[in-house]
Coordinates of C-alpha atoms in Angstrom, one line a residue:
M1 CA -12.6 -6.0 0.5
L2 CA -9.6 -6.0 3.2
N3 CA -11.4 -6.2 6.1
R4 CA -13.3 -9.1 5.1
G5 CA -10.2 -11.2 4.7
S6 CA -9.4 -11.2 8.4
S7 CA -11.0 -14.0 10.9
P8 CA -10.8 -14.0 14.6
A9 CA -8.7 -16.8 14.3
E10 CA -6.2 -15.2 11.7
K11 CA -5.8 -12.2 13.9
E12 CA -4.5 -13.7 16.6
S13 CA -1.8 -15.6 14.3
H14 CA -0.4 -11.8 13.6
D15 CA 0.0 -13.3 9.9
F16 CA -3.4 -12.4 8.8
A17 CA -2.8 -9.4 6.7
L18 CA 0.1 -11.6 4.8
V19 CA -2.1 -14.4 4.3
A20 CA -6.1 -13.4 4.0
H21 CA -5.8 -9.8 2.7
R22 CA -3.5 -11.2 -0.2
S23 CA -6.0 -14.0 -1.0
E24 CA -8.7 -11.9 -1.0
V25 CA -7.4 -9.7 -3.4
G26 CA -5.8 -12.7 -6.0
G27 CA -3.0 -13.9 -4.3
D28 CA 0.5 -13.8 -4.2
K29 CA 0.6 -13.1 -7.8
S30 CA -1.6 -9.6 -7.2
A31 CA -0.7 -8.6 -4.3
K32 CA 2.6 -8.9 -2.1
V33 CA 3.9 -7.0 1.2
L34 CA 6.0 -4.4 0.7
F35 CA 7.0 -4.0 4.4
K36 CA 5.8 -4.0 8.0
D37 CA 6.5 -0.8 9.8
K38 CA 6.6 1.7 12.6
I39 CA 4.9 5.3 11.5
V40 CA 7.6 7.8 12.6
G41 CA 6.5 10.9 10.7
V42 CA 3.7 12.0 9.2
E43 CA 3.0 15.6 7.0
R44 CA 0.0 17.0 5.7
T45 CA -1.3 19.9 4.0
M46 CA -4.5 20.7 2.6
R47 CA -4.6 22.5 -1.0
V48 CA -7.3 22.7 -3.0
G49 CA -9.5 20.3 -2.0
H50 CA -7.0 17.6 -1.5
V51 CA -4.7 16.4 1.9
Y52 CA -1.4 16.1 0.1
G53 CA 1.7 14.9 2.5
E54 CA 3.9 12.1 3.4
V55 CA 4.2 9.3 5.7
I56 CA 7.7 8.3 6.9
I57 CA 7.9 4.6 8.1
Q58 CA 11.1 2.9 9.9
A59 CA 11.2 -0.5 9.3
M60 CA 11.0 -3.2 12.0
N61 CA 9.5 -6.9 12.2
V62 CA 6.2 -6.0 13.6
T63 CA 4.4 -9.0 13.2
G64 CA 7.4 -11.6 14.0
S65 CA 7.1 -13.0 10.6
E66 CA 9.9 -14.4 8.6
G67 CA 10.6 -12.9 5.1
L68 CA 11.5 -9.3 5.3
D69 CA 14.8 -8.2 7.4
G70 CA 13.0 -5.3 9.4
K71 CA 15.6 -2.7 8.3
G72 CA 15.4 0.2 6.5
R73 CA 13.4 3.6 5.9
Y74 CA 10.5 4.1 4.1
K75 CA 8.0 7.3 2.9
I76 CA 4.6 7.1 0.9
P77 CA 3.7 10.4 -0.7
F78 CA -0.1 10.7 -0.7
R79 CA -2.7 13.0 -2.5
N80 CA -6.0 11.8 -0.8
E81 CA -4.6 8.4 -1.5
N82 CA -1.1 6.5 -1.7
I83 CA 0.9 7.1 -4.7
L84 CA 4.5 5.5 -4.4
A85 CA 5.9 3.5 -1.9
I86 CA 9.6 4.1 -1.5
R87 CA 12.5 2.6 -0.1
E88 CA 15.3 5.2 1.0
E89 CA 18.6 3.3 0.7
E90 CA 21.7 3.8 2.7
D91 CA 23.8 5.6 -0.3
D92 CA 20.9 8.3 -0.2
T93 CA 19.2 7.3 -3.2
E94 CA 15.6 6.2 -3.4
T95 CA 14.0 2.6 -4.6
V96 CA 10.3 2.8 -5.8
L97 CA 8.6 -0.3 -4.6
A98 CA 5.2 0.5 -6.2
W99 CA 3.2 3.3 -7.5
V100 CA -0.5 4.1 -8.8
P101 CA -2.9 3.0 -10.4
D102 CA -1.4 -0.2 -8.1
L103 CA -3.1 0.0 -4.8
I104 CA -0.7 0.9 -1.7
C105 CA -2.5 -0.3 1.2
V106 CA -1.5 0.9 4.8
I107 CA -2.9 -1.7 7.6
D108 CA -2.8 -1.9 11.3
A109 CA -0.8 -4.5 12.3
Q110 CA -2.1 -4.8 15.4
N111 CA -5.9 -5.6 14.2
G112 CA -5.9 -5.9 10.4
E113 CA -7.8 -2.8 9.3
A114 CA -7.4 -0.9 6.3
I115 CA -6.1 3.1 7.3
G116 CA -6.7 5.9 5.6
T117 CA -4.2 8.9 5.0
P118 CA -5.9 10.7 7.6
E119 CA -5.6 8.2 10.6
Y120 CA -1.8 8.3 9.8
R121 CA -0.2 8.8 13.1
Y122 CA 3.1 8.6 14.8
G123 CA 3.9 5.2 16.8
L124 CA 1.2 3.0 14.5
L125 CA 2.6 -0.4 13.6
V126 CA 1.5 -1.1 9.9
I127 CA 2.1 -3.5 7.3
V128 CA 2.0 -1.8 4.0
L129 CA 1.1 -4.4 1.3
G130 CA 0.8 -3.6 -2.5
I131 CA -2.2 -4.6 -5.0
V132 CA -2.0 -4.8 -8.5
A133 CA -4.0 -2.6 -10.5
S134 CA -7.5 -3.4 -12.5
E135 CA -6.8 -3.9 -15.9
K136 CA -9.2 -1.2 -16.4
W137 CA -6.4 1.1 -15.2
T138 CA -3.5 -0.9 -16.9
S139 CA -4.2 -1.9 -20.3
T140 CA -4.6 1.5 -22.0
P141 CA -2.4 4.3 -22.3
R142 CA -4.8 6.6 -21.1
G143 CA -5.8 4.7 -18.3
L144 CA -2.5 4.7 -17.2
E145 CA -2.3 9.0 -18.5
I146 CA -5.6 9.5 -15.6
G147 CA -4.8 7.1 -12.6
G148 CA -0.6 6.6 -13.4
P149 CA 2.3 8.6 -12.0
K150 CA 1.4 11.2 -14.7
G151 CA -1.9 11.4 -13.5
F152 CA -0.4 13.0 -10.0
G153 CA 2.2 15.2 -11.8
M154 CA 5.0 12.6 -11.4
D155 CA 6.0 12.7 -15.6
D156 CA 9.8 11.0 -14.4
V157 CA 8.0 7.6 -13.3
E158 CA 7.4 5.2 -15.4
Y159 CA 4.9 2.5 -14.2
K160 CA 5.4 -1.0 -13.7
A161 CA 2.8 -3.6 -12.3
L162 CA 3.5 -5.1 -9.0
G163 CA 2.4 -8.4 -10.3
K164 CA -0.4 -9.9 -12.8
F165 CA -4.3 -8.6 -12.2
Q166 CA -6.7 -11.8 -10.7
K167 CA -9.9 -10.4 -10.2
P168 CA -11.1 -10.8 -6.7
G169 CA -14.0 -12.6 -5.8
S170 CA -17.4 -11.2 -5.7
V171 CA -19.0 -10.4 -2.2
I172 CA -22.4 -11.2 -4.1
D173 CA -21.3 -14.3 -5.2
E174 CA -20.0 -15.4 -1.7
Y175 CA -22.9 -14.5 0.2
G176 CA -25.4 -15.4 -2.6
V177 CA -27.0 -11.7 -2.2

């Protein structure tokens, strides 16, 4: 779905991830850019069939876009998928910007393609996009218990939606298949 939103013309503008990808998942109310940065560290370990780890990202303005200050340090802990997006504050506190079941998508700032946790590597310029989870995950306590922070062992983190879910357009409807 993410790569569908980036045409060659949008890729040339370097703002395709900010505009096209957000529109593909419902617009500004259901998706937002969390930060645009450079990966400066990755730690991974394999346990019981899952890849656990954390990617560290140093803020910089990788696209030349207005709106994000290009300051700060961020981290994204993952367990096969991104679990949290955290900003490390100057006073050594942390602010959670997004958490599961909302999607935390890491996008290559150079070509607009989605990057999975196995592809994280030092020096990669990325845009981190938060996308509101489907109501199938967020409308019931059971959905949040399984797919929310508690489902990943984070009992001290309460889920707060990034915005309002908007059903994305169907590829079948779009292409008449």
